[in-house]
Coordinates of C-alpha atoms and ligand atoms in Angstrom, one line a residue:
X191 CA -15.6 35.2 -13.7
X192 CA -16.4 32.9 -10.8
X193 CA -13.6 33.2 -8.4
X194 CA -13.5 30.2 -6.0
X195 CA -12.7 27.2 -8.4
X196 CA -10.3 24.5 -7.0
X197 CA -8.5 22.3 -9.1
X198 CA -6.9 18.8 -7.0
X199 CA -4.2 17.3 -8.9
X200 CA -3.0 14.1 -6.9
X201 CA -0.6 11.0 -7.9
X202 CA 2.4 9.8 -7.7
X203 CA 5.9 10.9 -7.4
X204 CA 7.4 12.7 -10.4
X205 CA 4.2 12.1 -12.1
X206 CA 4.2 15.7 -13.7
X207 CA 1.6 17.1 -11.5
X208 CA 3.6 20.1 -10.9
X209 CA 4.3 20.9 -14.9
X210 CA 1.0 20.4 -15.7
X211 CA -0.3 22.4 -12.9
X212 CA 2.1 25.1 -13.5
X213 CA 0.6 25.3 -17.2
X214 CA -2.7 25.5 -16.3
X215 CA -2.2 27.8 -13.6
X216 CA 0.0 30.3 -16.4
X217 CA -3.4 29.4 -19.2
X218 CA -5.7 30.2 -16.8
X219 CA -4.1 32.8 -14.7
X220 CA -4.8 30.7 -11.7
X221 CA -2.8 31.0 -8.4
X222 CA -0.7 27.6 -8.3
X223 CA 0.5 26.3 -4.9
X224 CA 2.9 23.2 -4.6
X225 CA 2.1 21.7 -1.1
X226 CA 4.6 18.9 -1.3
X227 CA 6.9 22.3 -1.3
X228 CA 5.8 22.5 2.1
X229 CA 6.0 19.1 3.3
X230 CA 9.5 19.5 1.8
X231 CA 10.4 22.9 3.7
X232 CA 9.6 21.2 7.1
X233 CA 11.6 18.7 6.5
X234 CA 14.7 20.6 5.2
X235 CA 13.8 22.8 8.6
X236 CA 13.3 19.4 10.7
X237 CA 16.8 18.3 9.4
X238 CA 18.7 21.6 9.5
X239 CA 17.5 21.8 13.5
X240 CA 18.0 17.7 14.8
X241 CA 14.2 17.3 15.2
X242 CA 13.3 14.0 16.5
X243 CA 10.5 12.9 14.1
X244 CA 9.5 10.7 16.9
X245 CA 9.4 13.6 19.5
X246 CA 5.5 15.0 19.7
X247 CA 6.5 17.9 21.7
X248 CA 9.7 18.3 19.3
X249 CA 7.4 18.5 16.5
X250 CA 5.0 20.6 17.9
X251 CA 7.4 23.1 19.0
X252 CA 9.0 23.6 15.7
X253 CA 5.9 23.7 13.9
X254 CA 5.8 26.8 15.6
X255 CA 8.9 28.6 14.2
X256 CA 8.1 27.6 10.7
X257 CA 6.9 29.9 8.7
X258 CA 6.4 29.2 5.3
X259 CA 5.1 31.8 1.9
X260 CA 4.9 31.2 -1.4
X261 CA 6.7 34.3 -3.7
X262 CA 6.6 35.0 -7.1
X263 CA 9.3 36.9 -9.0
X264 CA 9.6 36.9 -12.6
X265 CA 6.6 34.6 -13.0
X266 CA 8.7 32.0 -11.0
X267 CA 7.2 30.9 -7.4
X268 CA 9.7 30.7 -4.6
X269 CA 9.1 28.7 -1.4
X270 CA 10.1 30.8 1.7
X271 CA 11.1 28.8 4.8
X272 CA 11.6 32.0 7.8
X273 CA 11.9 34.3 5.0
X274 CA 15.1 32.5 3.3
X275 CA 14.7 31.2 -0.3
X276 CA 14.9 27.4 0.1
X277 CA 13.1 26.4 -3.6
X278 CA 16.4 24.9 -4.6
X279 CA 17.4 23.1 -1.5
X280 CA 14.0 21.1 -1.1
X281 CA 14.5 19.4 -4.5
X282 CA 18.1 17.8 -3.3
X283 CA 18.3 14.1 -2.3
X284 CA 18.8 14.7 1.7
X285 CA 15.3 16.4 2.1
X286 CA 13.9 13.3 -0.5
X287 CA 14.6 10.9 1.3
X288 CA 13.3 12.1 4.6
X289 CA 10.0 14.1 3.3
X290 CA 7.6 10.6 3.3
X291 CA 8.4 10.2 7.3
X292 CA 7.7 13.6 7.9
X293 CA 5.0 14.0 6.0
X294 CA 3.2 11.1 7.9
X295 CA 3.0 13.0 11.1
X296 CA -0.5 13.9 12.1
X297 CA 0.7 17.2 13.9
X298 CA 2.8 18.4 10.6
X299 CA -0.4 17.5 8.2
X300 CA -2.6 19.3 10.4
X301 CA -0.7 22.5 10.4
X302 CA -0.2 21.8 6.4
X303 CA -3.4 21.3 5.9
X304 CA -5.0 24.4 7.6
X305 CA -2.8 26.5 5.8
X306 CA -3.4 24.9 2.4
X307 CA -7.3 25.4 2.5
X308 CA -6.3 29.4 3.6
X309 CA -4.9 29.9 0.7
X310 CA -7.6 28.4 -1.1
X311 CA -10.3 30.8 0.1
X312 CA -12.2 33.0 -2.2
X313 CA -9.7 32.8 -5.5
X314 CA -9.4 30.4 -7.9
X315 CA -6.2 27.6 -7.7
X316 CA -4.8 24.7 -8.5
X317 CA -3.1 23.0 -6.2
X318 CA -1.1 19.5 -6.2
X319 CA -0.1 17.0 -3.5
X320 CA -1.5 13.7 -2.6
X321 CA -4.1 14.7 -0.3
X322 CA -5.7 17.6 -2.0
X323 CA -9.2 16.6 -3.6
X324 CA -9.3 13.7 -0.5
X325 CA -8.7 15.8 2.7
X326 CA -7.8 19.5 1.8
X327 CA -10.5 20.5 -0.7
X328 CA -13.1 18.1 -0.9
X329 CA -15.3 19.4 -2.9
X330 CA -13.1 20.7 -5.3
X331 CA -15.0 21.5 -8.6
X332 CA -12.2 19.3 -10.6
X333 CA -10.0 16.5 -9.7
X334 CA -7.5 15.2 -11.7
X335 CA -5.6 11.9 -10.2
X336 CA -2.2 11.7 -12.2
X337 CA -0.2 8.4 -13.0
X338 CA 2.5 7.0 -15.0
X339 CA 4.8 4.2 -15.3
X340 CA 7.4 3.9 -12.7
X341 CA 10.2 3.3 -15.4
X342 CA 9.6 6.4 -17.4
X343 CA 8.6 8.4 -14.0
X344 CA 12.3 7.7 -12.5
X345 CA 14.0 8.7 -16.2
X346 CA 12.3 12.0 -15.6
X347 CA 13.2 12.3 -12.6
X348 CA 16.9 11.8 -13.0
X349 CA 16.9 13.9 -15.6
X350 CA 15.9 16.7 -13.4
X351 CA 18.7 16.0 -11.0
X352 CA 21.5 15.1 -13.0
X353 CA 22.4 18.8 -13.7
X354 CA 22.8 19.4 -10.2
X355 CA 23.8 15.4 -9.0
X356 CA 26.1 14.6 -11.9
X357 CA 27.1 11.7 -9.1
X358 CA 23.1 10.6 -9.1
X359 CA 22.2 7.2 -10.0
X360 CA 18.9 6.2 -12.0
X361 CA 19.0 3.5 -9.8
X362 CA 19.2 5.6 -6.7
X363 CA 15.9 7.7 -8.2
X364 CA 13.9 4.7 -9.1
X365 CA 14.8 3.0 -5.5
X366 CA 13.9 6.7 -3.4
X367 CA 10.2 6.8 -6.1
X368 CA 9.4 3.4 -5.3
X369 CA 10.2 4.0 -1.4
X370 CA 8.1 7.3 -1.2
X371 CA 5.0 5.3 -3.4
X372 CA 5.2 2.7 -0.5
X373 CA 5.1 5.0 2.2
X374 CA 2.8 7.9 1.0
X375 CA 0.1 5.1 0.1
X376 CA 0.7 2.6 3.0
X377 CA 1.2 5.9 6.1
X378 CA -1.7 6.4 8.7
X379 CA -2.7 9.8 8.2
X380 CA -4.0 11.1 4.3
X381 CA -2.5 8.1 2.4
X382 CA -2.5 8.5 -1.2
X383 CA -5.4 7.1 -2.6
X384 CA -8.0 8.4 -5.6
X385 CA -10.4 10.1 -4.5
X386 CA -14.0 8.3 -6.0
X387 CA -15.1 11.7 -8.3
X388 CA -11.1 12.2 -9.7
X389 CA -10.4 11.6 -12.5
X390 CA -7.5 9.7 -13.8
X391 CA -4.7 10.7 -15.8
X392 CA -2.1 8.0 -16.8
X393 CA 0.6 10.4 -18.6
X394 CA 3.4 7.6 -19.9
X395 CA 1.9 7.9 -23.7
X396 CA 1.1 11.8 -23.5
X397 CA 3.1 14.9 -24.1
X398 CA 2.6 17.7 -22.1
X399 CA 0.5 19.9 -24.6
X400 CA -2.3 16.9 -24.5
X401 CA -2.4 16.6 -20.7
X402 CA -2.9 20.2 -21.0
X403 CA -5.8 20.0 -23.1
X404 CA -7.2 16.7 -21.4
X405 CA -7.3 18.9 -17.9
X406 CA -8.4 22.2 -19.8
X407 CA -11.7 20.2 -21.1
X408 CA -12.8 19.3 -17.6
X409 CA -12.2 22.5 -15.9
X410 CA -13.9 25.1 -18.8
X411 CA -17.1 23.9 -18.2
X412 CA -16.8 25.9 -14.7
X413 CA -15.2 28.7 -15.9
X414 CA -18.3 31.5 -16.1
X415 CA -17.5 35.4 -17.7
Ligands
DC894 O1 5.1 16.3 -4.6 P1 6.4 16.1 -4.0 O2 7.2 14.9 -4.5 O3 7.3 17.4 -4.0 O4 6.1 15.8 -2.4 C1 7.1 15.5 -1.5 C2 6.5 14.6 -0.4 O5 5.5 15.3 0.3 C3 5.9 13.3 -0.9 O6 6.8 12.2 -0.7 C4 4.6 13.1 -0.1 C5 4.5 14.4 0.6 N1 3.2 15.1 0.3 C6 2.1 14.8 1.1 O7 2.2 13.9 1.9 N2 0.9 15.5 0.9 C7 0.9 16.4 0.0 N3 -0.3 17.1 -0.2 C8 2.0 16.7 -0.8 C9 3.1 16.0 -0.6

C-alpha cells in the first residue's frame, strides 16, 4: 500500500473536522494528529507560566521547554504537554478563549509547523487544523475544507461542554466561535482560508456516516495494494 498519503481537513471551529478525521483515520488505519491540540497545549503552557504573548524573547524561550507527543492508549490519542496528560484541560473555556492570539504568533506557528510536517513523513495521515493543505502539507493528495452553519456549529459545541460546564452558556459558545472565526481568518500569519484544490464540505444537512463516505470517495482512488 502506498505509504505517504496526506489527507488536509481545514474549516471552521466545531465544524466536525476532528470526528470525521478520527473516523477515517480508525476506517483506514491512518495515523490521525489534531494540530489545533497543539496550538491548544501552548497555550494552556503559555497561561499556566504568565507568558507575555507580546514578549518575542518570552515566546521564544518557552517554545523551548515545550514539548509536546501525541499517545495512544486504548485506541484513544492523548496530547502530552512535558510528559503530563493535558487532552482534557485544552478543551476547557480558559485555554479557548486565548488559543486564536497565540496561535497568530509567527514564532509559535513556526515551531508548530515544523513539527506537524515531521510527523507527516513517510506514513500515511490525516491531519486537521486550519492551515494544513495551505502551509503544512501542500501538496497533500486530498483536501477536504469543512463548513457548517454557525447556529448548529455552537449547539454542538455546547453540547460537548455542558457535561463538564453545566454553568456554560450557548450564548457564551456562539460568542467565543464567532470570535475565533474572526481572528483565525482575519490574523497575519496562515489565516484560514480554502486552499484553491480543497474541496468543500458544508456538513449542516449531513450525518456523520455520509461525511464519511463523501471523504472516503475522494481519498480511495489513492489508496494502491
Ligand atoms: O481545531 P481547534 O478548535 O482545536 O483549534 C484551536 C485553535 O487553534 C483555533 O482557534 C485556531 C488554531 N489553529 C491554528 O491556528 N492552526 C491549526 N492548524 C489548528 C488550529
Amino acid at each position: 500500500m502506498n505509504n505517504n498519503i496526506v489527507v488536509a481537513i481545514d474549516g471552521y471551529s466545531s465544524c466536525g473536522k476532528s470526528t470525521l478525521a478520527k473516523a477515517l483515520a480508525k476506517e483506514l488505519h491512518f495515523i490521525y494528529v489534531d494540530s489545533g491540540a497543539m496550538y491548544r497545549a501552548v497555550t494552556l503552557y503559555f497561561l499556566r507560566h504568565n507568558i507575555d504573548f507580546t514578549n518575542h524573547a518570552q515566546v521564544a524561550d518557552a517554545l523551548h521547554n515545550i514539548h509536546l507527543n501525541f499517545k495512544t492508549h486504548n485506541h484513544k490519542t492523548f496530547i502530552t504537554l512535558n510528559e503530563e496528560d493535558v487532552s482534557e484541560e485544552i478543551r476547557q473555556m480558559h485555554v479557548a478563549d486565548k488559543v486564536s492570539p497565540v496561535s497568530a504568533i509567527k514564532e509559535v506557528r513556526v515551531a508548530m509547523v515544523r513539527q506537524q510536517q515531521r510527523m507527516g513523513r513517510s506514513k500515511n495521515i490525516i491531519m486537521d487544523g486550519r492551515d494544513i493543505g495551505t502551509v503544512v502539507f501542500p501538496d497533500a493528495q486530498v483536501k477536504l475544507f469543512m463548513t457548517a452553519d454557525p447556529k448548529i456549529r455552537a449547539e454542538r459545541r455546547y453540547k460537548e461542554l455542558l457535561p463538564t460546564n453545566p454553568n456554560i452558556t450557548l450564548e457564551e459558545v456562539f460568542d467565543n466561535l464567532a470570535h475565533r472565526d474572526y481572528q483565525d481568518t482575519t490574523r497575519q500569519e496562515s489565516p484560514l482560508i480554502r486552499a484553491q484544490d480543497a474541496i468543500i464540505l458544508d456538513n449542516t444537512d449531513l450525518s456523520q456516516d455520509e461525511q464519511l463516505l463523501f471523504a472516503l470517495s475522494h481519498i480511495e482512488p489513492f489508496i494502491t495494494e
